[in-house]
Tab-separated table of C-alpha atoms in Angstrom:
chain	number	residue	atom	x	y	z
A	756	MET	CA	-13.503	32.546	21.996
A	757	SER	CA	-14.856	29.371	20.245
A	758	GLY	CA	-17.163	30.963	17.593
A	759	THR	CA	-20.812	30.565	17.276
A	760	VAL	CA	-23.943	29.010	16.016
A	761	LEU	CA	-26.390	31.585	14.233
A	762	PRO	CA	-29.907	30.190	16.108
A	763	GLY	CA	-32.725	30.317	13.251
A	764	THR	CA	-30.246	30.779	10.717
A	765	PRO	CA	-28.098	27.509	8.761
A	766	ILE	CA	-25.056	29.765	9.475
A	767	ALA	CA	-21.386	28.722	11.825
A	768	VAL	CA	-18.909	31.437	12.778
A	769	ASP	CA	-15.630	30.534	13.554
A	770	PHE	CA	-17.056	27.297	14.617
A	771	TRP	CA	-15.291	23.674	13.679
A	772	SER	CA	-16.902	21.525	16.136
A	773	LEU	CA	-19.853	19.519	13.723
A	774	ARG	CA	-20.783	16.946	16.984
A	775	ARG	CA	-22.311	20.056	18.394
A	776	ALA	CA	-22.764	22.644	15.975
A	777	ALA	CA	-26.258	22.135	16.294
A	778	GLY	CA	-26.628	20.913	12.107
A	779	ALA	CA	-25.117	23.758	10.843
A	780	ARG	CA	-24.594	23.707	6.724
A	781	LEU	CA	-22.750	27.142	6.190
A	782	PHE	CA	-19.241	27.765	7.965
A	783	PHE	CA	-17.361	30.913	7.680
A	784	LEU	CA	-13.990	32.135	9.379
A	785	SER	CA	-13.388	35.672	10.081
A	786	HIS	CA	-9.808	34.851	10.346
A	787	MET	CA	-6.811	32.961	10.961
A	788	HIS	CA	-6.288	33.886	14.867
A	789	SER	CA	-5.512	30.577	16.605
A	790	ASP	CA	-8.798	31.026	19.340
A	791	HIS	CA	-11.408	31.051	16.145
A	792	THR	CA	-9.800	28.098	14.571
A	793	VAL	CA	-9.715	25.574	17.396
A	794	GLY	CA	-10.951	22.368	15.626
A	795	LEU	CA	-10.114	23.571	12.093
A	796	SER	CA	-6.969	20.798	10.902
A	797	SER	CA	-6.004	19.399	7.775
A	798	THR	CA	-8.785	16.476	8.130
A	799	TRP	CA	-11.766	19.538	7.598
A	800	SER	CA	-14.166	18.192	4.780
A	801	ARG	CA	-17.192	20.572	4.464
A	802	PRO	CA	-17.123	23.756	2.631
A	803	LEU	CA	-15.371	27.121	4.429
A	804	TYR	CA	-15.900	30.051	2.783
A	805	CYS	CA	-13.741	33.217	4.228
A	806	SER	CA	-11.441	36.149	2.496
A	807	PRO	CA	-9.323	35.309	-0.188
A	808	LEU	CA	-5.245	36.441	2.379
A	809	THR	CA	-7.527	34.005	5.034
A	810	ALA	CA	-7.949	31.348	2.388
A	811	ARG	CA	-4.065	31.486	1.607
A	812	LEU	CA	-2.819	31.198	5.678
A	813	LEU	CA	-5.406	28.894	6.291
A	814	HIS	CA	-3.882	26.355	3.075
A	815	ARG	CA	-0.927	27.120	3.968
A	816	ARG	CA	-0.524	27.001	8.358
A	817	LEU	CA	-3.443	24.375	8.385
A	818	GLN	CA	-3.064	22.432	5.944
A	819	VAL	CA	-6.753	22.444	4.950
A	820	PRO	CA	-7.512	21.317	1.663
A	821	MET	CA	-8.193	23.893	-1.064
A	822	CYS	CA	-10.695	22.460	-2.322
A	823	TRP	CA	-12.854	23.298	0.376
A	824	ILE	CA	-11.631	26.415	0.751
A	825	ARG	CA	-14.004	28.794	-1.157
A	826	PRO	CA	-12.469	32.548	-1.127
A	827	LEU	CA	-15.019	35.637	-1.067
A	828	GLU	CA	-14.555	38.654	-1.980
A	829	VAL	CA	-14.050	41.369	0.045
A	830	GLY	CA	-16.592	44.451	-0.122
A	831	GLN	CA	-19.190	42.379	-2.264
A	832	SER	CA	-22.274	40.603	-1.834
A	833	HIS	CA	-22.284	36.511	-2.525
A	834	VAL	CA	-25.198	33.791	-3.142
A	835	VAL	CA	-24.194	30.910	-0.954
A	836	GLY	CA	-27.083	28.698	-0.730
A	837	GLU	CA	-29.716	30.289	1.194
A	838	VAL	CA	-27.823	33.128	2.334
A	839	THR	CA	-26.963	36.524	0.539
A	840	VAL	CA	-23.820	37.477	2.690
A	841	THR	CA	-21.444	40.249	2.471
A	842	LEU	CA	-18.015	40.257	3.705
A	843	ILE	CA	-16.382	43.602	5.028
A	844	ASP	CA	-13.096	44.809	6.497
A	845	SER	CA	-12.772	44.630	9.838
A	846	ASN	CA	-9.524	46.125	10.433
A	847	HIS	CA	-8.255	43.772	12.719
A	848	CYS	CA	-5.309	41.667	11.565
A	849	PRO	CA	-4.792	41.057	7.510
A	850	GLY	CA	-7.589	39.486	6.285
A	851	SER	CA	-10.299	39.623	8.955
A	852	VAL	CA	-13.448	40.337	8.302
A	853	MET	CA	-17.063	40.927	9.837
A	854	PHE	CA	-19.706	38.995	8.079
A	855	LEU	CA	-23.156	41.098	6.559
A	856	PHE	CA	-25.470	38.161	6.171
A	857	GLU	CA	-29.324	38.863	4.996
A	858	GLY	CA	-31.511	35.855	4.152
A	859	THR	CA	-35.672	35.034	5.911
A	860	PHE	CA	-33.595	35.411	8.755
A	861	GLY	CA	-33.626	38.758	8.752
A	862	THR	CA	-30.084	40.730	8.964
A	863	ILE	CA	-27.232	39.971	10.934
A	864	LEU	CA	-24.002	41.511	11.564
A	865	TYR	CA	-20.899	39.760	12.740
A	866	THR	CA	-18.371	41.949	13.529
A	867	GLY	CA	-15.950	38.890	14.555
A	868	ASP	CA	-12.858	40.402	16.014
A	869	PHE	CA	-12.762	44.200	14.411
A	870	ARG	CA	-11.026	48.217	15.168
A	871	TYR	CA	-13.457	50.389	14.559
A	872	THR	CA	-12.599	53.763	12.480
A	873	SER	CA	-15.187	56.081	11.423
A	874	ALA	CA	-14.447	54.926	7.340
A	875	MET	CA	-16.876	51.864	8.216
A	876	GLN	CA	-19.902	54.553	8.044
A	877	ARG	CA	-18.681	55.256	4.440
A	878	GLU	CA	-18.940	51.694	3.977
A	879	PRO	CA	-22.135	50.926	1.254
A	880	ALA	CA	-22.576	47.814	2.314
A	881	LEU	CA	-23.783	49.551	5.853
A	882	ARG	CA	-25.245	53.061	5.086
A	883	GLY	CA	-28.614	52.859	6.489
A	884	ARG	CA	-28.765	48.858	6.843
A	885	HIS	CA	-31.257	47.797	9.341
A	886	ILE	CA	-29.785	44.815	11.053
A	887	ASP	CA	-32.165	42.523	13.857
A	888	ARG	CA	-28.876	41.264	15.205
A	889	LEU	CA	-25.276	42.606	15.759
A	890	TYR	CA	-22.922	40.046	16.759
A	891	LEU	CA	-20.339	42.443	18.792
A	892	ASP	CA	-16.842	42.151	19.390
A	893	ASN	CA	-17.183	42.876	23.236
A	894	THR	CA	-12.914	42.926	24.490
A	895	HIS	CA	-12.831	45.605	25.647
A	896	CYS	CA	-17.102	46.791	26.597
A	897	HIS	CA	-16.103	48.518	29.505
A	898	PRO	CA	-16.238	52.187	30.548
A	899	GLN	CA	-13.453	52.129	31.489
A	900	ARG	CA	-10.942	50.232	28.757
A	901	ALA	CA	-9.922	53.211	27.321
A	902	LEU	CA	-7.784	53.184	24.207
A	903	PRO	CA	-5.377	55.247	22.269
A	904	SER	CA	-6.069	55.098	18.340
A	905	ARG	CA	-3.425	53.279	16.711
A	906	ALA	CA	-1.767	55.508	14.583
A	907	LEU	CA	-1.431	57.436	18.640
A	908	ALA	CA	0.000	53.891	20.094
A	909	THR	CA	2.378	53.466	17.134
A	910	ARG	CA	4.346	57.689	18.108
A	911	GLN	CA	4.444	56.552	21.742
A	912	ALA	CA	6.461	53.825	20.575
A	913	ALA	CA	8.695	55.767	19.128
A	914	ARG	CA	8.686	58.242	21.104
A	915	LEU	CA	9.458	55.599	23.774
A	916	ILE	CA	12.248	54.351	21.399
A	917	ARG	CA	13.719	57.812	20.822
A	918	ALA	CA	14.345	57.862	24.337
A	919	HIS	CA	16.403	54.697	24.821
A	920	PRO	CA	19.046	55.740	21.690
A	921	GLN	CA	21.420	53.372	22.385
A	922	HIS	CA	19.237	50.002	23.141
A	923	HIS	CA	18.559	47.255	20.433
A	924	VAL	CA	14.314	46.676	20.571
A	925	VAL	CA	12.748	43.998	21.313
A	926	ILE	CA	9.060	43.552	20.303
A	927	GLY	CA	5.953	41.027	20.806
A	928	VAL	CA	4.094	40.444	18.282
A	929	TYR	CA	0.964	36.647	17.779
A	930	THR	CA	1.938	34.853	14.931
A	931	LEU	CA	-0.319	37.346	13.186
A	932	GLY	CA	-1.639	40.767	13.478
A	933	LYS	CA	0.432	44.100	15.033
A	934	GLU	CA	2.551	43.756	10.895
A	935	THR	CA	1.335	47.301	10.323
A	936	LEU	CA	3.222	48.739	13.610
A	937	LEU	CA	6.342	47.390	12.990
A	938	VAL	CA	6.270	48.128	9.429
A	939	ASP	CA	5.796	51.886	10.429
A	940	LEU	CA	8.112	51.898	13.138
A	941	ALA	CA	10.947	50.425	11.051
A	942	LEU	CA	10.179	52.934	8.153
A	943	GLU	CA	9.988	55.867	11.303
A	944	PHE	CA	13.660	54.698	12.461
A	945	SER	CA	15.127	53.600	8.562
A	946	THR	CA	16.154	49.973	9.866
A	947	TRP	CA	15.499	46.654	9.330
A	948	VAL	CA	12.778	44.543	11.783
A	949	VAL	CA	14.246	40.962	12.132
A	950	VAL	CA	12.228	37.858	12.203
A	951	SER	CA	12.337	34.773	11.966
A	952	PRO	CA	12.701	32.070	8.905
A	953	TRP	CA	9.096	31.215	8.987
A	954	ARG	CA	7.458	34.607	10.386
A	955	LEU	CA	9.897	36.295	7.311
A	956	GLU	CA	8.064	33.637	4.987
A	957	GLN	CA	4.701	34.681	6.020
A	958	MET	CA	4.990	38.202	5.663
A	959	ARG	CA	6.050	37.349	2.175
A	960	LEU	CA	3.046	35.652	1.598
A	961	LEU	CA	1.290	39.011	2.994
A	962	GLU	CA	2.903	41.284	0.568
A	963	LEU	CA	3.702	43.631	3.267
A	964	PRO	CA	6.220	45.882	2.309
A	965	ASP	CA	10.138	44.627	2.120
A	966	VAL	CA	11.209	45.642	5.508
A	967	PHE	CA	11.861	42.049	7.122
A	968	THR	CA	14.608	39.960	7.339
A	969	ALA	CA	15.804	36.930	8.770
A	970	GLU	CA	19.580	38.260	9.186
A	971	GLU	CA	20.527	38.505	12.495
A	972	GLY	CA	22.259	41.732	13.195
A	973	ALA	CA	20.867	43.354	9.968
A	974	GLY	CA	18.794	45.826	12.147
A	975	TRP	CA	18.300	46.744	15.566
A	976	ILE	CA	14.438	46.425	15.724
A	977	ARG	CA	13.286	43.088	16.358
A	978	ALA	CA	10.269	41.432	16.304
A	979	VAL	CA	9.091	37.800	18.444
A	980	ASP	CA	6.943	35.609	19.677
A	981	VAL	CA	5.265	37.108	22.952
A	982	ALA	CA	5.811	34.768	25.215
A	983	GLU	CA	9.387	35.667	24.739
A	984	ILE	CA	9.359	38.547	26.494
A	985	ARG	CA	10.082	37.659	30.461
A	986	TRP	CA	12.582	38.028	32.794
A	987	ASP	CA	14.991	35.633	31.991
A	988	THR	CA	14.817	36.795	28.092
A	989	LEU	CA	15.602	40.138	28.896
A	990	VAL	CA	18.318	39.536	31.362
A	991	THR	CA	19.704	37.305	28.816
A	992	TRP	CA	19.499	40.018	26.209
A	993	ASN	CA	20.800	42.961	27.961
A	994	ALA	CA	24.307	41.107	28.989
A	995	LEU	CA	24.731	40.936	25.991
A	996	ARG	CA	23.668	44.934	24.514
A	997	PRO	CA	21.622	47.061	26.804
A	998	THR	CA	17.852	45.883	24.778
A	999	ILE	CA	14.241	47.298	25.720
A	1000	ALA	CA	11.303	45.232	25.388
A	1001	ILE	CA	7.920	46.275	23.973
A	1002	ILE	CA	4.452	44.640	24.131
A	1003	PRO	CA	1.542	46.365	22.207
A	1004	THR	CA	-1.475	45.081	23.963
A	1005	GLY	CA	-4.855	46.577	25.508
A	1006	ARG	CA	-5.177	44.334	27.790
A	1007	PRO	CA	-3.296	43.912	31.801
A	1008	VAL	CA	0.061	42.369	31.460
A	1009	LYS	CA	2.288	41.865	34.640
A	1010	VAL	CA	5.497	43.762	33.930
A	1011	THR	CA	8.201	41.391	35.381
A	1012	HIS	CA	11.506	43.951	34.784
A	1013	PRO	CA	12.130	47.055	34.358
A	1014	ASN	CA	12.913	47.217	30.647
A	1015	ILE	CA	9.722	45.948	29.715
A	1016	HIS	CA	7.417	48.351	28.518
A	1017	LEU	CA	3.804	48.124	27.699
A	1018	ILE	CA	2.038	50.250	24.312
A	1019	PRO	CA	-1.722	50.396	24.546
A	1020	TYR	CA	-1.516	49.577	20.762
A	1021	SER	CA	-5.307	47.396	20.410
A	1022	ASP	CA	-6.746	45.951	17.255
A	1023	HIS	CA	-10.181	45.264	19.299
A	1024	SER	CA	-12.245	48.519	20.054
A	1025	SER	CA	-12.426	50.435	22.953
A	1026	PHE	CA	-15.592	51.317	24.362
A	1027	ALA	CA	-15.657	54.992	23.249
A	1028	GLU	CA	-15.232	52.964	19.563
A	1029	LEU	CA	-18.179	50.750	19.821
A	1030	ARG	CA	-20.883	53.045	21.420
A	1031	GLU	CA	-19.851	55.267	18.656
A	1032	PHE	CA	-20.264	52.005	16.082
A	1033	VAL	CA	-23.712	51.243	17.735
A	1034	LYS	CA	-24.700	54.220	18.063
A	1035	TRP	CA	-24.521	55.078	14.539
A	1036	LEU	CA	-25.996	51.341	13.026
A	1037	LYS	CA	-28.991	51.764	15.771
A	1038	PRO	CA	-29.259	47.500	15.756
A	1039	CYS	CA	-32.312	45.960	17.286
A	1040	SER	CA	-30.273	43.966	19.742
A	1041	ILE	CA	-26.515	43.270	20.436
A	1042	ILE	CA	-25.321	39.986	21.424
A	1043	PRO	CA	-21.867	39.744	22.603
A	1044	ILE	CA	-19.488	37.525	20.472
A	1045	VAL	CA	-16.975	37.026	23.946
A	1046	LYS	CA	-18.834	34.833	26.333
A	1047	GLY	CA	-19.586	35.801	29.184
A	1048	GLY	CA	-19.378	39.368	28.355
A	1049	MET	CA	-22.518	42.339	28.562
A	1050	CYS	CA	-22.707	44.759	25.994
A	1051	GLN	CA	-26.314	45.799	24.886
A	1052	GLY	CA	-27.122	46.692	28.620
A	1053	TYR	CA	-24.650	50.180	27.757
A	1054	PHE	CA	-25.435	50.932	24.344
A	1055	GLN	CA	-29.753	50.261	25.242
A	1056	GLU	CA	-30.213	53.862	24.404
A	1057	TYR	CA	-28.624	53.633	20.997
A	1058	LEU	CA	-30.952	50.526	19.759
A	1059	SER	CA	-33.620	50.787	17.436
A	1060	SER	CA	-37.226	50.333	18.018
A	1061	ALA	CA	-37.849	49.651	14.683
A	1062	PRO	CA	-39.746	45.909	14.521
A	1063	GLN	CA	-36.832	42.780	14.692
A	1064	VAL	CA	-36.892	39.304	12.915
A	1065	LEU	CA	-36.316	37.324	15.695
A	1066	PRO	CA	-34.985	33.648	14.886
A	1067	ASP	CA	-37.774	30.799	13.885
A	1068	PHE	CA	-35.836	27.764	15.396
A	1069	LYS	CA	-38.939	25.978	13.259
A	1070	ASP	CA	-37.698	26.703	9.783
A	1071	THR	CA	-34.454	26.845	11.089
A	1072	LYS	CA	-34.535	22.903	11.260
A	1073	SER	CA	-36.702	22.236	8.199
A	1074	VAL	CA	-33.242	24.470	6.689
A	1075	GLN	CA	-30.849	21.641	8.769
A	1076	GLU	CA	-32.948	18.857	7.694
A	1077	SER	CA	-33.634	19.298	4.433
A	1078	GLY	CA	-31.294	21.232	2.579
A	1079	GLN	CA	-34.552	23.087	1.129
A	1080	ARG	CA	-35.433	26.396	1.090
A	1081	PRO	CA	-36.874	27.163	4.540
A	1082	SER	CA	-40.747	27.699	4.559
A	1083	GLN	CA	-43.205	30.705	4.474
A	1084	ARG	CA	-42.979	32.003	7.794
A	1085	ARG	CA	-46.079	31.046	9.754
A	1086	GLY	CA	-48.763	34.161	9.293
A	1087	GLN	CA	-46.534	35.890	6.845
A	1088	LYS	CA	-48.050	36.999	3.187
A	1089	PRO	CA	-46.147	36.549	0.086
A	1090	THR	CA	-46.711	40.449	-0.054
A	1091	SER	CA	-44.493	40.884	3.084
A	1092	LEU	CA	-42.077	38.861	1.703
A	1093	TRP	CA	-41.689	40.924	-1.730
A	1094	LYS	CA	-41.096	43.546	-0.054
A	1095	ARG	CA	-38.444	42.233	1.908
A	1096	ALA	CA	-36.955	40.800	-1.140
A	1097	LEU	CA	-36.589	44.396	-2.591
A	1098	GLN	CA	-35.169	45.631	-0.290
A	1099	SER	CA	-32.471	43.275	-0.063
A	1100	SER	CA	-28.920	44.412	-1.558
A	1101	ALA	CA	-28.076	42.885	-5.019
A	1102	PRO	CA	-25.412	40.060	-4.939
A	1103	ARG	CA	-22.392	41.725	-6.517
A	1104	GLY	CA	-20.277	39.136	-5.927
A	1105	VAL	CA	-19.728	35.404	-6.728
A	1106	VAL	CA	-22.385	32.531	-6.285
A	1107	TYR	CA	-22.216	29.587	-3.754
A	1108	GLU	CA	-24.880	26.536	-4.304
A	1109	SER	CA	-25.976	25.590	-1.437
A	1110	PRO	CA	-23.445	22.958	-0.106
A	1111	GLU	CA	-26.810	20.153	0.650
A	1112	LYS	CA	-28.239	21.605	-1.802
A	1113	ASN	CA	-30.171	18.962	-4.631
A	1114	THR	CA	-27.861	18.478	-7.163
A	1115	GLU	CA	-30.230	17.750	-10.180
A	1116	LYS	CA	-30.013	20.607	-12.984
A	1117	PRO	CA	-32.146	23.567	-12.794
A	1118	GLU	CA	-33.656	23.887	-15.601
A	1119	VAL	CA	-32.686	27.597	-16.281
A	1120	PHE	CA	-29.188	26.344	-16.220
A	1121	THR	CA	-29.041	23.960	-18.562
A	1122	HIS	CA	-26.666	25.427	-20.915
A	1123	VAL	CA	-24.563	25.457	-18.438
A	1124	LYS	CA	-21.821	23.084	-17.054
A	1125	VAL	CA	-19.732	23.533	-13.817
A	1126	PRO	CA	-17.142	21.634	-12.213
A	1127	GLN	CA	-18.328	19.469	-9.185
A	1128	HIS	CA	-14.419	20.546	-7.340
A	1129	TYR	CA	-11.687	21.900	-7.671
A	1130	CYS	CA	-8.490	21.143	-6.311
A	1131	GLU	CA	-4.800	20.169	-6.281
A	1132	PRO	CA	-4.337	16.722	-6.457
A	1133	ALA	CA	-0.320	16.757	-5.604
A	1134	LEU	CA	-1.581	18.767	-2.791
A	1135	CYS	CA	-4.964	17.629	-1.833
A	1136	SER	CA	-6.150	13.735	-0.793
A	1137	THR	CA	-8.866	14.211	0.778
A	1138	CYS	CA	-11.406	15.480	-2.122
A	1139	CYS	CA	-9.404	13.316	-5.350
A	1140	ARG	CA	-10.285	9.841	-4.975
A	1141	GLY	CA	-12.314	9.641	-8.509
A	1142	ASP	CA	-14.704	11.192	-10.368
A	1143	LYS	CA	-17.904	8.950	-8.831
A	1144	GLU	CA	-17.361	9.230	-5.936
A	1145	GLU	CA	-18.681	11.638	-3.860
A	1146	LEU	CA	-17.365	13.996	-1.856
A	1147	SER	CA	-18.319	13.104	2.241
A	1148	GLY	CA	-22.043	13.934	0.883
A	1149	GLU	CA	-21.217	17.158	-0.101
A	1150	GLN	CA	-22.561	18.376	-3.333
A	1151	VAL	CA	-20.504	21.417	-4.446
A	1152	GLY	CA	-21.851	23.269	-7.838
A	1153	THR	CA	-24.200	21.934	-10.111
A	1154	ALA	CA	-23.849	19.373	-12.814
A	1155	GLY	CA	-24.441	20.710	-16.406
A	1156	ALA	CA	-24.853	18.750	-19.781
A	1157	ALA	CA	-22.857	20.774	-21.631
A	1158	SER	CA	-19.865	23.154	-21.819
A	1159	VAL	CA	-19.997	26.477	-21.857
A	1160	SER	CA	-18.085	29.242	-24.152
A	1161	SER	CA	-15.642	30.965	-22.661
A	1162	GLU	CA	-17.766	34.243	-22.297
A	1163	HIS	CA	-20.047	32.641	-20.273
A	1164	LEU	CA	-17.495	30.998	-18.091
A	1165	ALA	CA	-15.801	33.353	-15.523
A	1166	THR	CA	-11.985	32.847	-14.575
A	1167	GLY	CA	-10.056	33.254	-11.954
A	1168	PHE	CA	-11.261	32.038	-8.187
A	1169	ALA	CA	-15.026	31.828	-10.206
A	1170	GLU	CA	-13.764	29.171	-11.950
A	1171	GLN	CA	-11.853	27.447	-9.777
A	1172	TYR	CA	-14.220	27.351	-6.520
A	1173	LEU	CA	-17.164	25.950	-7.798
A	1174	LEU	CA	-18.236	29.609	-8.646
A	1175	THR	CA	-21.898	30.734	-10.890
A	1176	PRO	CA	-20.911	33.695	-12.500
A	1177	LEU	CA	-23.601	36.191	-12.192
A	1178	ASN	CA	-23.646	37.492	-15.757
A	1179	VAL	CA	-24.914	34.121	-15.858
A	1180	LEU	CA	-27.252	34.133	-13.503
A	1181	LYS	CA	-28.377	37.823	-15.488
A	1182	GLN	CA	-29.102	35.668	-18.728
A	1183	ASN	CA	-32.479	34.351	-16.944
A	1184	SER	CA	-33.769	37.149	-14.911
A	1185	SER	CA	-35.941	39.190	-17.200
A	1186	GLN	CA	-37.576	35.725	-18.798
A	1187	VAL	CA	-38.130	33.713	-15.918
A	1188	PHE	CA	-38.049	35.873	-12.719
A	1189	ASP	CA	-41.724	35.923	-12.410
A	1190	GLN	CA	-42.154	32.853	-12.701
A	1191	LEU	CA	-40.074	31.904	-10.570
A	1192	VAL	CA	-41.350	34.308	-7.991
A	1193	GLU	CA	-44.683	32.609	-8.044
A	1194	ASP	CA	-43.161	29.054	-7.891
A	1195	PHE	CA	-41.434	30.561	-4.648
A	1196	PHE	CA	-44.510	31.169	-2.845
A	1197	GLN	CA	-46.931	28.602	-4.180
A	1198	LYS	CA	-43.848	25.938	-2.457
A	1199	GLY	CA	-44.388	28.057	0.824
A	1200	GLY	CA	-47.135	28.263	1.042
A	1201	THR	CA	-48.068	24.324	0.747
A	1202	SER	CA	-45.497	23.507	3.545
């Protein structure tokens, strides 16, 4: 997994090679698993958008400067440059999200890693939504990859533990994920789960139930890195006390010791769940996220026959090179674009200016002052180099001439991370709306 630059858009998801990013300007992180952060480090110097929980993990674990991290609330729509994005819980690991992108390129759903549940059909951002392109997690996209639900897999693990009442239990997990399984087993058997000090710190950062401890011997269930589950460690553990090891995974794993047990607990969707999801969503096309895999052939009968907005590489080039609003498509009448705008969902969250957008102050916002950037000087040496120095050519936010009263400036994330509160935008909706639409089409017609 090395991420994707979405063709025909200025968007890159889980893709951190600027040299190979083909001019992408908007960078999104779906979650903090290491195969989705390849190339991302403390030297990163572009605005990066993710969920609030992923933002905390990103700064803590990879030391990405806070001044480049833009947390977006899950379940709300946000304007980022010329793109509207909605974050949806992907049910994969703490902080993981799907991205619903809307713009002149159409509507794109990027699932990232996700575990489908029927509850997703009640997600307001997805109900009745026309999806031009579905980027689908195809980890288990094969008819033979049958998996039980995570609840059933948890009960299977509990039965296995009860069958070994005199044994200590070691569970192999990755640095992030399977926390729910650990909590459920701790509550089921009324025991502490012993973890390493760094993992305990992460559990507290995730604000999980208080069932974890770093005190050796405090509990008889222990969570370790999955790489520690092997023949030689099982021999060592069983020389001290009877011990079984559990690896919760949906992938085939070679078992090297009779006390190693596989439980089909997966944070990725099974084939049956993928089929149900696609059948309900009815996208126009499917693009597999895992390279080399396939998906669309299995679900062809469920795809929508409605007209699909295809990537416009000519428009993308203008967006990437100039950072301005993409020009009107060839042969597309203003009325058709206007109808499309009416059908798109109104942003309920925050508004980010485009990272490369001209920072000249819009006339309608002359009374609003938004700070250029936010960071903690003690933590961030990348961007705190003086008020007059540009942030590596990236201008964030919009300069203003006067300060704004507290009723016009949002607090919390909106104030700290350069957001334009929607209540500011609403002040101008009735006065200048028609003029803005007219100006937009006039610019498009002369491009």
